[in-house]
Coordinates of C-alpha atoms in Angstrom, one line a residue:
M1 CA 22.4 -26.8 2.0
G2 CA 25.5 -25.2 3.5
A3 CA 26.2 -21.6 4.1
K4 CA 28.4 -21.0 1.6
H5 CA 25.6 -22.0 -0.7
F6 CA 22.8 -19.9 1.1
F7 CA 25.4 -16.9 1.0
L8 CA 25.8 -16.9 -2.9
A9 CA 22.1 -17.5 -3.4
A10 CA 21.0 -14.6 -1.7
L11 CA 23.7 -12.5 -3.5
A12 CA 22.0 -13.7 -6.9
A13 CA 18.9 -12.9 -5.7
L14 CA 19.9 -9.4 -4.7
G15 CA 21.2 -9.1 -8.0
S16 CA 18.1 -9.9 -9.5
A17 CA 16.2 -7.1 -7.2
G18 CA 17.9 -4.3 -8.9
I19 CA 19.8 -2.8 -5.8
G20 CA 21.6 -0.2 -7.2
D21 CA 19.4 0.2 -10.5
A22 CA 18.4 3.7 -11.3
Q23 CA 15.3 2.4 -12.4
A24 CA 14.1 0.8 -9.3
P25 CA 10.7 2.4 -8.1
K26 CA 11.1 4.8 -5.6
P27 CA 7.6 5.2 -3.0
G28 CA 6.9 8.6 -2.0
A29 CA 7.3 9.2 2.2
L30 CA 4.5 10.3 4.5
E31 CA 4.5 13.9 5.7
T32 CA 2.9 14.7 9.0
Y33 CA 1.7 18.2 10.0
K34 CA -0.1 18.4 13.3
D35 CA -2.8 16.0 13.6
W36 CA -3.3 15.7 9.2
T37 CA -0.6 13.3 7.3
V38 CA -0.2 13.4 3.4
G39 CA 1.4 11.5 0.6
C40 CA 1.6 11.4 -2.9
D41 CA 2.9 8.5 -5.5
N42 CA 4.9 8.4 -8.1
R43 CA 2.6 10.3 -10.5
N44 CA 2.0 13.2 -8.1
R45 CA -1.4 11.8 -7.1
C46 CA -1.8 13.0 -3.4
E47 CA -3.9 12.3 -0.6
A48 CA -3.9 14.2 2.8
V49 CA -6.1 12.4 5.9
S50 CA -6.9 13.2 9.3
L51 CA -5.7 12.1 12.3
F52 CA -7.0 11.6 16.0
P53 CA -5.5 14.4 18.4
E54 CA -1.7 13.2 19.5
G55 CA -2.2 12.4 23.0
G56 CA -6.0 12.9 22.9
A57 CA -8.8 10.0 23.8
W58 CA -9.9 7.9 20.6
P59 CA -13.7 8.7 20.1
D60 CA -15.9 5.6 20.3
S61 CA -17.1 6.3 17.2
P62 CA -14.1 7.4 14.8
I63 CA -14.9 9.4 12.2
M64 CA -12.2 10.1 9.6
V65 CA -12.1 12.9 6.8
G66 CA -9.5 12.8 3.7
V67 CA -8.8 15.3 0.2
V68 CA -7.5 13.0 -2.5
R69 CA -6.5 14.6 -5.5
D70 CA -5.1 13.7 -9.1
A71 CA -1.9 15.8 -10.9
G72 CA -2.2 18.2 -13.8
P73 CA -4.2 20.8 -14.7
D74 CA -8.0 18.9 -14.8
G75 CA -7.0 17.5 -11.5
A76 CA -9.9 17.9 -8.9
A77 CA -9.9 17.5 -5.4
E78 CA -12.2 14.9 -3.8
V79 CA -13.2 14.8 -0.2
W80 CA -14.2 11.7 1.5
V81 CA -15.7 10.6 5.3
S82 CA -15.6 7.2 6.6
R83 CA -16.8 5.9 9.9
D84 CA -17.7 2.2 11.1
A85 CA -21.8 2.1 10.3
K86 CA -24.2 0.5 8.7
G87 CA -26.8 2.0 6.7
G88 CA -26.7 5.7 4.6
G89 CA -28.1 8.9 4.8
E90 CA -27.5 12.5 4.1
F91 CA -24.0 14.1 6.0
S92 CA -23.6 17.4 6.1
F93 CA -20.3 19.2 6.5
H94 CA -20.1 22.2 9.1
V95 CA -16.9 24.3 9.4
D96 CA -16.8 26.6 12.3
G97 CA -20.6 26.4 12.7
R98 CA -21.5 26.9 8.9
K99 CA -22.6 24.4 6.7
V100 CA -20.6 24.1 3.6
A101 CA -21.4 20.9 2.0
S102 CA -23.4 17.7 2.0
A103 CA -22.9 14.5 0.6
M104 CA -25.2 11.1 0.9
S105 CA -23.6 8.4 2.9
R106 CA -23.7 4.5 2.0
D107 CA -22.2 2.1 5.4
G108 CA -20.7 5.2 6.6
D109 CA -18.7 6.4 3.6
A110 CA -19.2 9.5 1.7
T111 CA -17.2 11.1 -0.9
L112 CA -18.0 14.6 -2.3
R113 CA -16.8 16.0 -5.9
G114 CA -17.0 19.0 -8.3
P115 CA -17.3 22.8 -6.7
Q116 CA -18.4 21.3 -3.2
A117 CA -15.3 19.3 -2.6
S118 CA -12.8 22.2 -3.5
A119 CA -15.5 24.7 -1.1
L120 CA -15.1 22.4 1.6
A121 CA -11.3 21.6 1.6
I122 CA -10.0 25.2 1.4
A123 CA -13.0 25.9 4.3
M124 CA -11.0 23.2 6.2
A125 CA -7.6 24.5 5.2
R126 CA -8.9 28.1 6.9
G127 CA -11.4 26.7 9.2
S128 CA -10.6 25.6 13.2
V129 CA -13.5 23.1 13.7
L130 CA -15.2 20.6 11.7
E131 CA -18.1 19.3 12.5
I132 CA -19.6 16.4 10.5
K133 CA -23.6 15.8 11.1
A134 CA -26.7 13.4 10.0
G135 CA -29.7 15.6 10.8
N136 CA -29.4 17.3 14.3
R137 CA -27.0 14.6 15.3
S138 CA -23.3 15.0 15.5
L139 CA -21.1 12.4 14.2
G140 CA -17.9 13.7 15.4
K141 CA -15.4 16.4 15.1
P142 CA -12.2 15.1 13.0
S143 CA -9.2 17.8 14.0
L144 CA -8.5 20.4 11.5
A145 CA -4.8 21.1 12.9
G146 CA -2.6 20.9 10.3
S147 CA -4.9 20.7 7.2
G148 CA -3.7 23.9 5.9
A149 CA -0.2 22.7 5.9
A150 CA -1.0 19.5 4.2
L151 CA -2.9 20.9 2.2
R152 CA -0.2 23.7 1.1
Y153 CA 2.5 20.6 0.6
M154 CA -0.2 19.0 -1.7
D155 CA -0.1 22.4 -4.2
A156 CA 3.5 22.2 -3.9
R157 CA 4.2 18.8 -4.9
Q158 CA 1.3 19.2 -7.9
G159 CA 3.2 22.5 -9.1
R160 CA 0.1 24.4 -7.9
A161 CA 1.2 26.8 -5.9
G162 CA 0.6 30.0 -6.9
T163 CA -2.1 29.0 -9.5
S164 CA -5.8 29.5 -9.8
T165 CA -6.4 25.9 -9.1
A166 CA -4.3 25.3 -5.6
L167 CA -6.1 24.9 -3.1
V168 CA -4.2 27.0 -0.3
A169 CA -1.4 28.3 -2.0
T170 CA -3.6 30.4 -4.6
G171 CA -1.8 33.0 -7.1
A172 CA -2.8 34.8 -10.5
M173 CA -1.5 32.1 -12.8
G174 CA -4.0 30.0 -14.8
P175 CA -4.5 26.2 -14.9
I176 CA -2.0 25.8 -17.8
A177 CA 0.9 26.5 -15.7
V178 CA -0.2 23.6 -13.7
R179 CA 2.6 20.5 -14.3
A180 CA 1.1 17.7 -16.3
A181 CA 1.0 14.2 -14.4
P182 CA 4.1 12.2 -15.1
A183 CA 4.0 9.0 -16.9
A184 CA 3.1 5.9 -15.1
P185 CA 5.8 3.1 -15.3
T186 CA 4.3 0.1 -17.4
I187 CA 5.7 -3.4 -16.5
R188 CA 5.0 -6.5 -18.9
R189 CA 3.4 -9.1 -17.0
A190 CA 4.6 -12.8 -17.8
P191 CA 2.3 -15.2 -19.9
L192 CA 0.2 -17.1 -17.8
P193 CA 1.0 -20.7 -16.9
G194 CA -0.9 -24.1 -17.5
T195 CA -3.0 -25.1 -15.2
A196 CA -1.6 -28.1 -13.8
A197 CA -0.9 -27.6 -10.0
P198 CA 2.7 -28.0 -8.8
A199 CA 3.5 -31.4 -7.0
A200 CA 4.0 -31.3 -3.2
L201 CA 7.2 -30.6 -1.4
W202 CA 8.9 -34.4 -0.8
R203 CA 10.0 -34.5 2.8
E204 CA 13.4 -34.2 1.9
E205 CA 12.9 -31.1 0.1
L206 CA 10.6 -29.8 3.1
T207 CA 14.0 -30.3 4.9
A208 CA 16.1 -28.6 2.1
I209 CA 13.8 -25.5 2.0
G210 CA 13.8 -25.0 5.8
K211 CA 17.4 -24.8 5.9
F212 CA 17.8 -22.8 3.0
T213 CA 15.6 -20.3 4.6
G214 CA 16.5 -20.4 8.0
C215 CA 13.0 -21.1 8.4
A216 CA 13.1 -24.6 9.9
E217 CA 11.6 -23.5 13.4
E218 CA 9.0 -21.5 12.4
M219 CA 7.4 -24.2 9.9
K220 CA 6.8 -26.7 12.7
G221 CA 3.0 -26.6 13.8
A222 CA 2.2 -24.2 10.7
E223 CA 0.5 -24.9 7.7
P224 CA 2.7 -26.3 4.5
P225 CA 4.4 -23.6 2.1
Q226 CA 2.1 -23.1 -0.7
L227 CA 3.0 -23.5 -4.0
Y228 CA 2.0 -21.9 -7.1
R229 CA 2.9 -22.2 -10.9
L230 CA 5.1 -19.1 -12.4
S231 CA 6.3 -21.1 -15.6
R232 CA 6.3 -24.8 -17.2
T233 CA 9.7 -24.8 -15.2
E234 CA 9.2 -22.0 -12.4
T235 CA 7.5 -22.4 -8.9
L236 CA 6.5 -19.8 -6.5
I237 CA 7.2 -21.5 -2.8
L238 CA 5.6 -19.3 0.2
V239 CA 7.6 -20.6 3.0
P240 CA 6.3 -19.6 6.9
C241 CA 8.4 -18.0 8.9
G242 CA 6.7 -16.8 11.9
S243 CA 3.5 -15.5 12.9
G244 CA 2.8 -12.4 16.0
A245 CA -0.6 -10.8 16.9
Y246 CA -2.0 -9.6 13.4
N247 CA 1.2 -10.4 11.5
F248 CA 2.1 -13.9 9.5
T249 CA 5.4 -13.9 7.7
S250 CA 6.4 -15.7 4.6
I251 CA 9.8 -16.2 2.6
P252 CA 9.3 -16.3 -1.2
V253 CA 11.4 -18.8 -3.0
I254 CA 11.8 -20.4 -6.6
A255 CA 11.7 -23.9 -7.3
T256 CA 13.1 -25.1 -10.5
G257 CA 13.6 -29.1 -11.7
D258 CA 12.0 -32.2 -10.6
A259 CA 9.7 -32.8 -8.1
G260 CA 12.0 -34.4 -5.4
R261 CA 14.7 -32.9 -6.7
R262 CA 14.3 -29.4 -7.0
A263 CA 16.8 -26.2 -6.5
F264 CA 15.9 -23.4 -4.6
R265 CA 16.7 -19.5 -5.0
L266 CA 15.4 -16.5 -3.0
A267 CA 12.6 -14.8 -5.1
G268 CA 14.0 -11.5 -6.8
F269 CA 12.3 -8.2 -6.5
D270 CA 12.7 -4.7 -8.2
M271 CA 12.3 -3.4 -4.6
K272 CA 12.6 -5.1 -0.9
P273 CA 9.4 -5.8 0.6
G274 CA 9.0 -3.3 3.3
W275 CA 8.6 -6.0 5.9
S276 CA 12.4 -7.3 5.0
E277 CA 14.8 -7.4 7.8
E278 CA 17.6 -8.9 6.7
E279 CA 19.5 -7.7 3.4
A280 CA 19.6 -11.6 2.5
R281 CA 15.7 -12.5 2.9
P282 CA 12.4 -11.1 0.9
M283 CA 10.1 -11.1 3.7
L284 CA 6.5 -10.8 2.8
V285 CA 3.7 -10.2 5.6
N286 CA 0.2 -11.1 5.4
V287 CA 0.8 -12.7 1.6
G288 CA -1.7 -13.2 -0.8
W289 CA -1.6 -14.8 -4.1
T290 CA -3.5 -14.5 -7.0
Q291 CA -2.8 -16.7 -9.7
D292 CA -4.7 -15.4 -12.9
K293 CA -2.5 -12.1 -12.8
L294 CA 0.8 -13.4 -11.2
R295 CA 0.1 -11.3 -8.7
L296 CA 1.9 -11.2 -5.1
D297 CA 0.2 -9.1 -1.8
S298 CA 2.0 -8.2 1.0
F299 CA 0.5 -6.2 4.2
A300 CA 1.8 -5.4 7.6
K301 CA -1.4 -4.9 9.5
G302 CA -1.0 -1.3 12.1
R303 CA 0.7 -1.9 15.8
G304 CA -1.3 0.5 17.5
L305 CA 1.4 2.9 18.0
G306 CA 4.3 4.6 15.5
D307 CA 4.9 3.5 12.2
C308 CA 1.9 1.8 11.3
G309 CA 2.9 -0.3 8.5
G310 CA 2.4 -0.7 4.8
S311 CA 1.3 -2.8 1.7
E312 CA 2.9 -3.6 -1.6
A313 CA 1.8 -5.3 -4.4
Y314 CA 4.0 -7.2 -7.8
V315 CA 3.7 -9.0 -10.3
W316 CA 5.9 -11.5 -11.9
D317 CA 7.3 -10.2 -15.0
G318 CA 9.2 -13.4 -15.6
T319 CA 12.1 -13.2 -13.8
R320 CA 11.5 -11.1 -10.7
F321 CA 8.7 -9.4 -8.9
R322 CA 8.1 -5.8 -9.8
L323 CA 6.2 -3.4 -7.6
I324 CA 2.9 -1.9 -8.9
E325 CA 1.7 -0.6 -5.9
A326 CA 2.5 0.7 -2.6
T327 CA 0.5 2.1 0.1
S328 CA 1.7 3.4 3.6
M329 CA -0.6 4.5 6.6
G330 CA 2.0 6.3 8.5
E331 CA 1.1 7.2 12.1
C332 CA -1.2 5.0 13.9
R333 CA -3.4 7.7 15.1
G334 CA -6.7 6.5 14.0
A335 CA -5.4 6.4 10.2
W336 CA -6.9 3.1 9.3
H337 CA -6.9 4.8 5.5
W338 CA -3.6 3.8 3.5
I339 CA -2.4 6.1 1.3
R340 CA -1.0 5.3 -2.3
T341 CA 2.7 6.0 -2.7
W342 CA 3.4 4.0 -5.7
S343 CA 1.6 2.6 -8.9
A344 CA 2.3 1.3 -12.3
Q345 CA 0.5 0.2 -15.4
V346 CA 0.6 -3.7 -16.0
T347 CA 0.5 -4.7 -19.4
E348 CA 0.5 -8.8 -20.8

């Protein structure tokens, strides 16, 4: 497989990936305000999450709090709290020394909905100190620095500013003035293939695919490439192409033809996976495959400092992989909760 052939195949893959396509998905970006980060997806569902104070010591038992809200006049705020714990019990939420709300927890997680959630979100935006307790025992004090700005951003993004439904940027207009949620993109998944498993790669094919992907060295000592049936004539091959402390990378290849003489091309995507470092090679991280959904998942684990990575989920439509969900963690300051930045509906 010569360099010219690889270059032409790469260009073909990029063409099918929809580069420059006006319909290509555009996941939302995260905004950070002091110790809070906030992001919204293409349907204007927004979520704001607390971070550990910058430069501060990480607590022995970290606890996080977040506010999530769907778009539209009827979208109600929810507040969740999460900590690494087992068992259950009642959590109470105190802002500047005043108890505002309470909720039952399970394995360290609790969610508030309805008027309690709205009251707590508003109190956090206006307050200085949040303390979460289990009985008389303090579980932690997530920072509120930047929470008001994050929720104001959420109000603006959802078109709530100046209305009675806003959490921070309230006004005289009623719910009818709030923008409706945009329609979700619809993606038709390819028909499920038969149950026959693809034939394993022959020795010559292993050599060829290593050269084609540029992963020959990384394949040595690694697990063999994984093969999955896409259709009667096409097979997805996930080629191992390196690993680090937490992340294992793979190059997705589509194979056609008879075993022993299969032809290879790079898999096409409507949006290049976030970990891809080279324009000509889509690169997946910690890849997962769900055969009965023709679903491909890629997620990069956080590095502890700076950008904390994200994840993408795709479905095969018979021609290329189409993005159905994207999430991001933004800064790695205790934000182990990933915020959704893109979503689509899948039909058969």
